[in-house]
JSON list of C-alpha atoms in Angstrom, two decimals:
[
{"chain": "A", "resi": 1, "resn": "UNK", "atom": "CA", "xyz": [76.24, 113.38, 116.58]},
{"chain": "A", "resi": 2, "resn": "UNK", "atom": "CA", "xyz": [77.79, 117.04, 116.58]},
{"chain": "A", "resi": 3, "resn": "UNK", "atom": "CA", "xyz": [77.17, 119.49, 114.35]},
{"chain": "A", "resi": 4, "resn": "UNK", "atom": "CA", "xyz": [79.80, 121.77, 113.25]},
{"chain": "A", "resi": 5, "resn": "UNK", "atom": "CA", "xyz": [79.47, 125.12, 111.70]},
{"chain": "A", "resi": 6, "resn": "UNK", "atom": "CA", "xyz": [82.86, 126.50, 109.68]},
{"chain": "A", "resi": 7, "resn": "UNK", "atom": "CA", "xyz": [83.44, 129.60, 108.03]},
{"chain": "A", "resi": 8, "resn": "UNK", "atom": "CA", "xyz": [84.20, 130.97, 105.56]},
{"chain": "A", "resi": 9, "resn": "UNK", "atom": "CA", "xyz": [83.11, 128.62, 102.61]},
{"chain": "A", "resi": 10, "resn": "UNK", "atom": "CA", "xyz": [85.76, 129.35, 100.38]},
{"chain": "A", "resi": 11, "resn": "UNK", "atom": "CA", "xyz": [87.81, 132.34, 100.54]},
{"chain": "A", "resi": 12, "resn": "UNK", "atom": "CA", "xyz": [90.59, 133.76, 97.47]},
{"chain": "A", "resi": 13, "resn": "UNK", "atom": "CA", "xyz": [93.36, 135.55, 99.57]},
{"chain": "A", "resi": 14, "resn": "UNK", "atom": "CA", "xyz": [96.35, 137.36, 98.58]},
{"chain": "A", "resi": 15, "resn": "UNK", "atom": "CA", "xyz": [99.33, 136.32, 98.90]},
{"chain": "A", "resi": 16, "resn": "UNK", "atom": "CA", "xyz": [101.19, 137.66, 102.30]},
{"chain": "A", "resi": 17, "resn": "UNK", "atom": "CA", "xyz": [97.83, 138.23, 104.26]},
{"chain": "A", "resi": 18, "resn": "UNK", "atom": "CA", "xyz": [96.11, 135.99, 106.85]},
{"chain": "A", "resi": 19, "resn": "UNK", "atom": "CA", "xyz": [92.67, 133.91, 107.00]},
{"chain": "A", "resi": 20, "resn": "UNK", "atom": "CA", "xyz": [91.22, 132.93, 109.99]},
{"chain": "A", "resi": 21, "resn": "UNK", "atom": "CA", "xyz": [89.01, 130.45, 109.73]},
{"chain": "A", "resi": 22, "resn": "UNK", "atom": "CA", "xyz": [86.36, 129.07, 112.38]},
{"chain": "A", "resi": 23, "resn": "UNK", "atom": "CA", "xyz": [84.37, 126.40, 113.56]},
{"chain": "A", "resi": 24, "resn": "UNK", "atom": "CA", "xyz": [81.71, 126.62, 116.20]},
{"chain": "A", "resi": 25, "resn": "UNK", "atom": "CA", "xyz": [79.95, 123.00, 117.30]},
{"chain": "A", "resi": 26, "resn": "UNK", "atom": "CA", "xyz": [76.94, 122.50, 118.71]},
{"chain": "A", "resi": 27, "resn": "UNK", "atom": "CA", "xyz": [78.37, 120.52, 121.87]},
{"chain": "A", "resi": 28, "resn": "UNK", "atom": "CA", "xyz": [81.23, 121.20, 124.12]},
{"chain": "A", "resi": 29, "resn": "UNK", "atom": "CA", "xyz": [83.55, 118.84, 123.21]},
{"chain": "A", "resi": 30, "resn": "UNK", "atom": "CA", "xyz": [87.26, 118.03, 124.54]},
{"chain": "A", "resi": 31, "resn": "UNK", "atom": "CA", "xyz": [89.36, 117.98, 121.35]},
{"chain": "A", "resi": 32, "resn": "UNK", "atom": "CA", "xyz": [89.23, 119.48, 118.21]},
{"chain": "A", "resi": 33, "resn": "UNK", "atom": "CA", "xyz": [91.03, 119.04, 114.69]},
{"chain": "A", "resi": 34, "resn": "UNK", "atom": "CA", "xyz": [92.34, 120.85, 111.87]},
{"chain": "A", "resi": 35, "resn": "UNK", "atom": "CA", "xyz": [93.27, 118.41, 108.90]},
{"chain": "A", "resi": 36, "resn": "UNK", "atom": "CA", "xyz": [94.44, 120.42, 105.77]},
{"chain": "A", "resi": 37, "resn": "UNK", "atom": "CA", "xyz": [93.90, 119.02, 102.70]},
{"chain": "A", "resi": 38, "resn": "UNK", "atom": "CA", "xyz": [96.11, 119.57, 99.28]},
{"chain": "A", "resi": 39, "resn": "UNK", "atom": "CA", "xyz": [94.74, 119.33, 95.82]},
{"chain": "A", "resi": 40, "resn": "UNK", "atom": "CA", "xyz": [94.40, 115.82, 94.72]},
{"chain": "A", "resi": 41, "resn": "UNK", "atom": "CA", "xyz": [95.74, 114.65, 98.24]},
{"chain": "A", "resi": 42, "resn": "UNK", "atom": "CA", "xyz": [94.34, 113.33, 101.37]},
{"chain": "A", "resi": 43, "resn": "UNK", "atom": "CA", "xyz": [93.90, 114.54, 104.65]},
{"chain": "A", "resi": 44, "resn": "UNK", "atom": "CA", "xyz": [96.86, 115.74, 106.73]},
{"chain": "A", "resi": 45, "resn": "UNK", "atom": "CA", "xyz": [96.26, 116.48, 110.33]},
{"chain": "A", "resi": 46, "resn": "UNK", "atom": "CA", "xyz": [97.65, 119.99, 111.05]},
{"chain": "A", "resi": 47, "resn": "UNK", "atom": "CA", "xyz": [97.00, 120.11, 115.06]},
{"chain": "A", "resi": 48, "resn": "UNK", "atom": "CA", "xyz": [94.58, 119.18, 117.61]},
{"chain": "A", "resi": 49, "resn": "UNK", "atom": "CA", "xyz": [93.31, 121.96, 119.79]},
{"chain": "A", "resi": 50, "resn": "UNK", "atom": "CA", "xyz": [92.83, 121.88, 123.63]},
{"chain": "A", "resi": 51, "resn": "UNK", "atom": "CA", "xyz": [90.68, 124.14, 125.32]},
{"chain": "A", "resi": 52, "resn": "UNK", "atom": "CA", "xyz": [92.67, 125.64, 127.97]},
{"chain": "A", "resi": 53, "resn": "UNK", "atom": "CA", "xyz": [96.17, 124.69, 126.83]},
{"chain": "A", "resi": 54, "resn": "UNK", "atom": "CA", "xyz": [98.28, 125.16, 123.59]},
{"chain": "A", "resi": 55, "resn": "UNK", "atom": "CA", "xyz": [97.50, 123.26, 120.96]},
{"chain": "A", "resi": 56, "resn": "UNK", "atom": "CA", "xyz": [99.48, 120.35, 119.58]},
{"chain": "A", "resi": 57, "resn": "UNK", "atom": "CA", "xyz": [101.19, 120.44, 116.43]},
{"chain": "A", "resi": 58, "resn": "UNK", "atom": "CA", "xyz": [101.92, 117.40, 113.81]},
{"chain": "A", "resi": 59, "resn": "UNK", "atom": "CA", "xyz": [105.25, 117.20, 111.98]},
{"chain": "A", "resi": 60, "resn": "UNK", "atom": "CA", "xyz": [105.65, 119.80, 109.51]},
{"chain": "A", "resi": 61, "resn": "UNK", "atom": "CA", "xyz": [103.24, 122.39, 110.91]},
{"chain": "A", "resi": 62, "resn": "UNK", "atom": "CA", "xyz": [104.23, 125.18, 113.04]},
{"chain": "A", "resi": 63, "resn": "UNK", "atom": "CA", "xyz": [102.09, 127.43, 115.59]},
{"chain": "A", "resi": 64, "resn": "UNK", "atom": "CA", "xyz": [103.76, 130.59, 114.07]},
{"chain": "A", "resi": 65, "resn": "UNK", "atom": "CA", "xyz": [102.55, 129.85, 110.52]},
{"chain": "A", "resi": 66, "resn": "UNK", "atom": "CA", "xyz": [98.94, 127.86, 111.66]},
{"chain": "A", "resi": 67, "resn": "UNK", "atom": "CA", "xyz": [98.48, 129.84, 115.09]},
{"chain": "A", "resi": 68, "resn": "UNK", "atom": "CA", "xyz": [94.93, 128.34, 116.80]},
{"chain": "A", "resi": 69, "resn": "UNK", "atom": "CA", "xyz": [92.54, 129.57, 119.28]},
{"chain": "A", "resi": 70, "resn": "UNK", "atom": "CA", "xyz": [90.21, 127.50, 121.74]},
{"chain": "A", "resi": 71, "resn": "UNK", "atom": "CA", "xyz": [88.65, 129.72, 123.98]},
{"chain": "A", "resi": 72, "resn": "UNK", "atom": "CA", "xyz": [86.13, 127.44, 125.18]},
{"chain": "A", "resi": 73, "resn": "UNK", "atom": "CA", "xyz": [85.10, 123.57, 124.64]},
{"chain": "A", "resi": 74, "resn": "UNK", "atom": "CA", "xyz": [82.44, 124.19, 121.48]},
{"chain": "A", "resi": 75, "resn": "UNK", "atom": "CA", "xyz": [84.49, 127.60, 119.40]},
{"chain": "A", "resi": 76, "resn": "UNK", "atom": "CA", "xyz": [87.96, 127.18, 118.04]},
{"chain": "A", "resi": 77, "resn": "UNK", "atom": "CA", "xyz": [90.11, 128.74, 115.21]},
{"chain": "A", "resi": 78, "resn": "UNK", "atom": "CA", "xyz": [92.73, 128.47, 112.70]},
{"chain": "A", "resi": 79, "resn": "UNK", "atom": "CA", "xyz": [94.65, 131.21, 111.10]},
{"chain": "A", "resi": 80, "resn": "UNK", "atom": "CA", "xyz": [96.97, 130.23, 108.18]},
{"chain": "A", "resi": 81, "resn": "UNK", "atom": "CA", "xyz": [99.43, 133.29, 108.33]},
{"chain": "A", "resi": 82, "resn": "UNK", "atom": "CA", "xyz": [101.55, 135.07, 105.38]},
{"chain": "A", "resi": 83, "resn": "UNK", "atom": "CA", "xyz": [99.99, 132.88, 103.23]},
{"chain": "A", "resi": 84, "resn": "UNK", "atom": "CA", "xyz": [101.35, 131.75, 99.65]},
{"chain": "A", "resi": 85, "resn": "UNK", "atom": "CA", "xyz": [100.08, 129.56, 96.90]},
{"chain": "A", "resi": 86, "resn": "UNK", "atom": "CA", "xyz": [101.36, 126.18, 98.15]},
{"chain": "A", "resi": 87, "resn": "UNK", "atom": "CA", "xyz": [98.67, 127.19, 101.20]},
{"chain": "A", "resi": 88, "resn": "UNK", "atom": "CA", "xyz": [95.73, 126.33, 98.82]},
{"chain": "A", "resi": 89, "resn": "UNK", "atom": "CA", "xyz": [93.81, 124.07, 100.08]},
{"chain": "A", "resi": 90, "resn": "UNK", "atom": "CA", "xyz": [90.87, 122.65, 101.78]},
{"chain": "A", "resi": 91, "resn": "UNK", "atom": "CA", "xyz": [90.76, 123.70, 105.76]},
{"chain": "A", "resi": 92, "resn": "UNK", "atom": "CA", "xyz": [88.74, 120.60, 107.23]},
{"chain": "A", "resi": 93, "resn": "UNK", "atom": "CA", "xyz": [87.85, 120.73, 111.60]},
{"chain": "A", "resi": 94, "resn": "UNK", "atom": "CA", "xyz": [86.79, 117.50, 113.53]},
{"chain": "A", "resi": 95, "resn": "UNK", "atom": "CA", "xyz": [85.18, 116.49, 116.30]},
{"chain": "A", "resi": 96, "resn": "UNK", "atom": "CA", "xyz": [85.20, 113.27, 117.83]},
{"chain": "A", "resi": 97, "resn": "UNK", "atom": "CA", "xyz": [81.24, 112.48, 117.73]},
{"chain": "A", "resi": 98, "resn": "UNK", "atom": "CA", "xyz": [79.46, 110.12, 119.81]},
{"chain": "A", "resi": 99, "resn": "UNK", "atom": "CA", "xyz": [80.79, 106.67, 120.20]},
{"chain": "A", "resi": 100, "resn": "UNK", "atom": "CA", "xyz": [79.13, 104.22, 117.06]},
{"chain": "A", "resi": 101, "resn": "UNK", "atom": "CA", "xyz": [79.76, 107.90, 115.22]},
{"chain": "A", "resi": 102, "resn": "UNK", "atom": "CA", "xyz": [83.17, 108.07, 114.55]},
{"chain": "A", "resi": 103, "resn": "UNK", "atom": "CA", "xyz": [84.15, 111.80, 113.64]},
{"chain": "A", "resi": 104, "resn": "UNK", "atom": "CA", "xyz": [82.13, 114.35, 112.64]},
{"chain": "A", "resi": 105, "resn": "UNK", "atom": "CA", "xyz": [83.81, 116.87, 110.22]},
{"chain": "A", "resi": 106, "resn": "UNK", "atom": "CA", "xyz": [82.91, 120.59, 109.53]},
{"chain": "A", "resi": 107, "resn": "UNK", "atom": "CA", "xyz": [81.92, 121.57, 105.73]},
{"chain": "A", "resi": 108, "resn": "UNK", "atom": "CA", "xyz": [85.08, 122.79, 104.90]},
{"chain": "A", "resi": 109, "resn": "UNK", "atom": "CA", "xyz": [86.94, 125.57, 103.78]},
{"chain": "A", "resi": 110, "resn": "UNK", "atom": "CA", "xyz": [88.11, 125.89, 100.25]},
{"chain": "A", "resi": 111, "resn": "UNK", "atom": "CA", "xyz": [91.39, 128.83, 100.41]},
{"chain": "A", "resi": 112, "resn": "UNK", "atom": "CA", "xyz": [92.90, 129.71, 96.82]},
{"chain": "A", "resi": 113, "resn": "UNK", "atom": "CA", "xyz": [95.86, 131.82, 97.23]},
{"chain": "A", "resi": 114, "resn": "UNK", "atom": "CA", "xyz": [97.11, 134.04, 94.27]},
{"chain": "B", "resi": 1, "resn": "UNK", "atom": "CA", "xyz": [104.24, 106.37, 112.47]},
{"chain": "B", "resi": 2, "resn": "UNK", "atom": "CA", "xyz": [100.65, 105.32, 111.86]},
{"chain": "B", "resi": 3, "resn": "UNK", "atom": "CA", "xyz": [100.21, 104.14, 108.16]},
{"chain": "B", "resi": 4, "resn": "UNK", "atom": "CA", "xyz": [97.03, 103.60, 105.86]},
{"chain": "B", "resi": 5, "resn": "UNK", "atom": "CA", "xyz": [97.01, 102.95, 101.92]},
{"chain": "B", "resi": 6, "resn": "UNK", "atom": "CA", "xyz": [94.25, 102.12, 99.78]},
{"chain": "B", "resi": 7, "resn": "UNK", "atom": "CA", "xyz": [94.00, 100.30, 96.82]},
{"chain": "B", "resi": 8, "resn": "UNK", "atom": "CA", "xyz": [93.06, 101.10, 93.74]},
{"chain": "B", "resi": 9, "resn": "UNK", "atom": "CA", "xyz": [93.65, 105.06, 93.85]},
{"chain": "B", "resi": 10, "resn": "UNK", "atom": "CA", "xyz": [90.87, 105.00, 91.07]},
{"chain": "B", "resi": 11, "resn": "UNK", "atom": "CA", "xyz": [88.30, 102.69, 89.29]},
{"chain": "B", "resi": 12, "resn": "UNK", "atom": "CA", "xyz": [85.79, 103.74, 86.75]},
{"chain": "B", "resi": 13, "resn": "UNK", "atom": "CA", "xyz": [82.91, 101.44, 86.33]},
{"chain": "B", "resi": 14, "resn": "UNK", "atom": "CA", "xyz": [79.29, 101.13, 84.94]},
{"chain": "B", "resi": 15, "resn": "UNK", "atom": "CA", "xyz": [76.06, 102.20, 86.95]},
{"chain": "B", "resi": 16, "resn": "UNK", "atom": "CA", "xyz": [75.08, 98.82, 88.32]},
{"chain": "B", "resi": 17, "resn": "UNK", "atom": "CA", "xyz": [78.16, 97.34, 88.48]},
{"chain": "B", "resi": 18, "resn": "UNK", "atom": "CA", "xyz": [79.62, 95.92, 92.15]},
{"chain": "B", "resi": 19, "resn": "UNK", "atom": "CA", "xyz": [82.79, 97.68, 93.76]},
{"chain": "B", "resi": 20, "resn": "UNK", "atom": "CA", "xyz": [85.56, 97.10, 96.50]},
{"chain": "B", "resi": 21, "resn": "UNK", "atom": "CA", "xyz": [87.93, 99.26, 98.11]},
{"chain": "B", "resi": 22, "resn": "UNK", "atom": "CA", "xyz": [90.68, 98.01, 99.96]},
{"chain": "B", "resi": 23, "resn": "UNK", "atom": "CA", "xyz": [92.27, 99.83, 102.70]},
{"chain": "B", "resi": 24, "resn": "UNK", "atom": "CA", "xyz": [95.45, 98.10, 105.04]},
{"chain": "B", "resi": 25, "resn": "UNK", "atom": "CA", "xyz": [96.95, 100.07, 108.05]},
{"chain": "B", "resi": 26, "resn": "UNK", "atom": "CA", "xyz": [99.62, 99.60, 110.79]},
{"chain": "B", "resi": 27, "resn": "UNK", "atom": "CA", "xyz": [98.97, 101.54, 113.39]},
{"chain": "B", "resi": 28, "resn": "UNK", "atom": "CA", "xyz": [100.28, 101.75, 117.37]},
{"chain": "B", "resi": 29, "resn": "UNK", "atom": "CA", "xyz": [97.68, 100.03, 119.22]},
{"chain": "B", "resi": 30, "resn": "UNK", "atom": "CA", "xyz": [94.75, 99.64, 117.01]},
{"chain": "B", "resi": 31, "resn": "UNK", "atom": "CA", "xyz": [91.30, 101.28, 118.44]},
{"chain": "B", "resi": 32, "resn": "UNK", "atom": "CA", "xyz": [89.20, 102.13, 115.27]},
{"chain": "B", "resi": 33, "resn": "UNK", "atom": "CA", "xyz": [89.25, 101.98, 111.06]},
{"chain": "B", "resi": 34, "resn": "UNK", "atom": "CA", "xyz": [86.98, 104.20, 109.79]},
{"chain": "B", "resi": 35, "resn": "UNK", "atom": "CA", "xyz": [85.48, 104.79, 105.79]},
{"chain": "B", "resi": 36, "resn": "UNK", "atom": "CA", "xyz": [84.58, 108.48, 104.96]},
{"chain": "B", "resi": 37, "resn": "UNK", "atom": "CA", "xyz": [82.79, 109.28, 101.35]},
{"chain": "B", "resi": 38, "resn": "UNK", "atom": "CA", "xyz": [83.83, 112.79, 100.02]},
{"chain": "B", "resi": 39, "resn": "UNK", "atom": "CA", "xyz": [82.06, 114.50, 97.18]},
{"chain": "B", "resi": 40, "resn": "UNK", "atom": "CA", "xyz": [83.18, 118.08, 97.55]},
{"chain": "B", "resi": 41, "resn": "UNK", "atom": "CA", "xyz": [84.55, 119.47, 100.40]},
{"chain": "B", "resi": 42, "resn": "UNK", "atom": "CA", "xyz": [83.45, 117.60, 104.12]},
{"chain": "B", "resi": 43, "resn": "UNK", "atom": "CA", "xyz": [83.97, 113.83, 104.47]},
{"chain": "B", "resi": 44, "resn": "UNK", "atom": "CA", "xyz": [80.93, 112.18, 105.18]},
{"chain": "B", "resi": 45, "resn": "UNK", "atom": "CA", "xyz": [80.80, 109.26, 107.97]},
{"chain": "B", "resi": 46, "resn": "UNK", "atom": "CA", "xyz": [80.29, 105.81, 106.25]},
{"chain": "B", "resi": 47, "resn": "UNK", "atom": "CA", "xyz": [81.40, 102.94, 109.04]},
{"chain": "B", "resi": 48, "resn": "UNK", "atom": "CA", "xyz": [83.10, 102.65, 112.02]},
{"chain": "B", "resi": 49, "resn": "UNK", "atom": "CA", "xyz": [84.92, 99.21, 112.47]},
{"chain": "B", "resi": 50, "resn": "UNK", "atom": "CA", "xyz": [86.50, 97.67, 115.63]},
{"chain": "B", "resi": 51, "resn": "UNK", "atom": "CA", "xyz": [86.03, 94.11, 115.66]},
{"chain": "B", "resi": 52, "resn": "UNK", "atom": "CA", "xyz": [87.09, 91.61, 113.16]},
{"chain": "B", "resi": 53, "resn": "UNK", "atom": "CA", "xyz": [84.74, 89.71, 110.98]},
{"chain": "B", "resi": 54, "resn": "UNK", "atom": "CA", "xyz": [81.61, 91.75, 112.21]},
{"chain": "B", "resi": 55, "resn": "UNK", "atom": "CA", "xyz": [80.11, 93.24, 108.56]},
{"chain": "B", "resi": 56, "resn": "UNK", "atom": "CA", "xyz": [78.68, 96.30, 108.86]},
{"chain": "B", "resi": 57, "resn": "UNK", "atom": "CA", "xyz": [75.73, 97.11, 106.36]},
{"chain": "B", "resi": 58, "resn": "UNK", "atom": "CA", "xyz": [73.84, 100.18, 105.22]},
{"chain": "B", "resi": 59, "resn": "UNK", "atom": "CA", "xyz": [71.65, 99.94, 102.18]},
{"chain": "B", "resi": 60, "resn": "UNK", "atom": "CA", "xyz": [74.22, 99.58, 99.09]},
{"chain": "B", "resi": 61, "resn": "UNK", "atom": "CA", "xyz": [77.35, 99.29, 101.03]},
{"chain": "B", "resi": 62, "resn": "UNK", "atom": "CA", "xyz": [78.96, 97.34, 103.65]},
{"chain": "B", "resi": 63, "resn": "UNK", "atom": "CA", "xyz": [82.06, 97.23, 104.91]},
{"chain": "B", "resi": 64, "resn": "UNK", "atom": "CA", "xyz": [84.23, 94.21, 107.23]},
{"chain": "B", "resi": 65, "resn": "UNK", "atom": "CA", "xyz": [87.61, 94.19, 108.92]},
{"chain": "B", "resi": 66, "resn": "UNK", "atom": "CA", "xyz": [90.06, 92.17, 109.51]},
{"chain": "B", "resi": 67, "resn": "UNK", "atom": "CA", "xyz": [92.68, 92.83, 112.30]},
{"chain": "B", "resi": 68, "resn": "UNK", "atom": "CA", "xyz": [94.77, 89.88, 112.02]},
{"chain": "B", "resi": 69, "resn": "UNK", "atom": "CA", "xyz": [95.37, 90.60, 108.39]},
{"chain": "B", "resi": 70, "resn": "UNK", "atom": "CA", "xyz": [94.85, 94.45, 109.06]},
{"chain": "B", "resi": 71, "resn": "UNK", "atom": "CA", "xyz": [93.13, 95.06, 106.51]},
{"chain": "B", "resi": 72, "resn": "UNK", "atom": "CA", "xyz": [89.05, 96.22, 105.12]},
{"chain": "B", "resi": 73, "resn": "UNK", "atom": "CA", "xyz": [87.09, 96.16, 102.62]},
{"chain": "B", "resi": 74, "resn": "UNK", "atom": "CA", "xyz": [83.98, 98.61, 101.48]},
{"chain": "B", "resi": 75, "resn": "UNK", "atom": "CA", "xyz": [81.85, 97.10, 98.84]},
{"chain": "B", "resi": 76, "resn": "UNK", "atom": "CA", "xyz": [79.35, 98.50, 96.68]},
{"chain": "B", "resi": 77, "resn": "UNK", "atom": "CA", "xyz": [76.40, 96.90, 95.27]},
{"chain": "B", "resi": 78, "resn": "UNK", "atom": "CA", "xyz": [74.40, 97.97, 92.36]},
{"chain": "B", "resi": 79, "resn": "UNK", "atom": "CA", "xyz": [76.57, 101.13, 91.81]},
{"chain": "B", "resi": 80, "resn": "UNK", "atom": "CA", "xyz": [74.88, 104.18, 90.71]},
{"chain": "B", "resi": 81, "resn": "UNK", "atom": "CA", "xyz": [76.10, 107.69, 89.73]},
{"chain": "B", "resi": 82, "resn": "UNK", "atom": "CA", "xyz": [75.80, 109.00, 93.22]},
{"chain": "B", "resi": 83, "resn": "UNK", "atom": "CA", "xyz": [78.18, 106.84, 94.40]},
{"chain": "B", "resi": 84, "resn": "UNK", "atom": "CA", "xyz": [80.75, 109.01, 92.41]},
{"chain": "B", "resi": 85, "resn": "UNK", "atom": "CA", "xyz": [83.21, 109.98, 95.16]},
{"chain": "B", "resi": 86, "resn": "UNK", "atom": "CA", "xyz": [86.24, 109.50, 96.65]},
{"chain": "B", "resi": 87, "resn": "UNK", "atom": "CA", "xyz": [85.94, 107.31, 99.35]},
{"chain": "B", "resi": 88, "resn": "UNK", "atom": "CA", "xyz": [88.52, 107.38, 102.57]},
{"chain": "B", "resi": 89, "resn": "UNK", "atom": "CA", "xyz": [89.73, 105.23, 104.92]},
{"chain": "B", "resi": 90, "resn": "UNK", "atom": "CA", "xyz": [91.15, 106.48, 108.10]},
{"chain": "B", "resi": 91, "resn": "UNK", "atom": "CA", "xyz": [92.50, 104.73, 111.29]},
{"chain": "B", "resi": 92, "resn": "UNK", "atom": "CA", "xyz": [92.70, 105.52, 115.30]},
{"chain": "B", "resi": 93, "resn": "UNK", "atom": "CA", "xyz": [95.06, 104.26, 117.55]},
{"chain": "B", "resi": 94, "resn": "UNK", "atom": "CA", "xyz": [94.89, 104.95, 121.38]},
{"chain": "B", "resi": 95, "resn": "UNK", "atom": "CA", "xyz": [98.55, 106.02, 121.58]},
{"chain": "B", "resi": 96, "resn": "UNK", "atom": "CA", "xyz": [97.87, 108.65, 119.22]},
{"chain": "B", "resi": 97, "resn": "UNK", "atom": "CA", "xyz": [95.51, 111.16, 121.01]},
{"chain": "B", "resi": 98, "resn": "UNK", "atom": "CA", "xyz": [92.78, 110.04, 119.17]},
{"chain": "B", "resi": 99, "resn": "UNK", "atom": "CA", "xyz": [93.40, 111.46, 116.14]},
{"chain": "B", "resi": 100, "resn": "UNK", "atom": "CA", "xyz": [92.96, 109.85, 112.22]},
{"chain": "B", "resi": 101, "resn": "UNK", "atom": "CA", "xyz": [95.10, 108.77, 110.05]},
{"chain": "B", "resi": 102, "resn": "UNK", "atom": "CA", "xyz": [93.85, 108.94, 106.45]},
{"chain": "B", "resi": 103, "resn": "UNK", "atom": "CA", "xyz": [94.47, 107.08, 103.27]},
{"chain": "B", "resi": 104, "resn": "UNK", "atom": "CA", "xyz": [94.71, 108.70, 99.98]},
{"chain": "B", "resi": 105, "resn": "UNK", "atom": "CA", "xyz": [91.42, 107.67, 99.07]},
{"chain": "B", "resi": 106, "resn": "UNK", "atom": "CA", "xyz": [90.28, 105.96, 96.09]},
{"chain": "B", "resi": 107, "resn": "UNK", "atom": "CA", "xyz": [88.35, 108.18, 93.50]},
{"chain": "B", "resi": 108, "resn": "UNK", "atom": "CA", "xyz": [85.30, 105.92, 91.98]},
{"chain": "B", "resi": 109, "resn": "UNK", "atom": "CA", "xyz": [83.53, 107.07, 89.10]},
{"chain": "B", "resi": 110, "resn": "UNK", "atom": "CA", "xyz": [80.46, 105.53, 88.07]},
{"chain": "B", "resi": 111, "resn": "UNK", "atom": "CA", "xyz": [79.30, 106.11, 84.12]},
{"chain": "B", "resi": 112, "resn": "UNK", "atom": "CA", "xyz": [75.81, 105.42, 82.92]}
]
């Protein structure tokens, strides 16, 4: 199944300023995910990302606050912008992987905002 | 709206011990139920389910669904300290652009 690289790790940010975060997969694939993830909570699907059209936003998350890049079908990003505390969290992307695979996940990144 | 919950949200039990998670779900047009484990940070891929009454076995754990009752079940045999996680369930419908919907997981701990 896919491999995904995402960076950064874990980040501390202040609050006010923007992280971009990235993931980079070893496959071009059609769709991509960004699933945010609250202490002690599960995962919340943010958007999925197109390449070659805007991305599609869930409920509750705007493209002005969690703007996203997909340049081409194996890169994409996700910037949480004018960040504040209630922003900590885990930053999760997905892949769809091969069929019997379900959905491959990147390693995460862990964003503490003080 | 797609829906998952899991039952119990936490269980603490011995090393050696047998486990099972439950997980129910409404969803539009069901396609997939999926079971993650996640120790730190990235979910790790456990089963992928789509027909009913089909178990699905690796090692330690297994996992079966049920779509009339829509509902599954991950057990865990012979428990041991790795198995400390929190384990998610997550569903896929095909009117929902193929994305999961998660349960809140359930957080096992296993003691010596």
């Amino acid at each position: 199944s896919a491999v995904i690289s995402q960076k950064p790790s874990r980040d501390i940010c202040q609050r006010g300023t923007s992280l971009t975060i990235q993931c980079q997969v070893d496959s071009q694939v059609t769709m991509m995910f960004w699933y945010r993830q609250q202490p002690g909570q599960s995962l919340t699907l943010i958007a999925t990302a197109n390449q070659g059209s805007e991305a599609t936003y869930e409920s509750g998350f705007v493209i002005d606050k969690f703007p996203i890049s997909r340049p081409n079908l194996t890169f994409s990003t996700l910037t949480v912008s004018n960040m504040s505390p209630e922003d900590s969290s885990i930053y999760l992307c997905s892949v769809a992987a091969l069929a019997a695979y379900g959905y491959t996940f990147g390693s995460g990144t862990r964003l503490t905002v003080v | 709206e797609d829906k998952v919950v899991q039952s119990p949200l936490s269980l603490v039990v011995h090393e050696g011990d047998t486990v099972t998670l439950n997980c129910s779900y409404e969803v539009t047009n069901f396609r997939s139920l999926l079971w993650y484990k996640q120790e730190k940070k990235a979910p790790t891929f456990l089963f992928m389910l789509t027909s009913s009454g089909i178990e699905k076995k690796s090692g330690r754990l297994s996992s079966i669904l049920d779509k009339k009752e829509l509902f599954s079940i991950l057990n865990i045999t012979a428990t041991q300290t790795g198995d400390s996680a929190v384990y998610l369930c997550a569903v896929v419908g095909t009117g929902t652009a193929s994305k999961l919907t998660f349960g809140t997981g359930t957080r096992l701990q296993v003691t010596l």
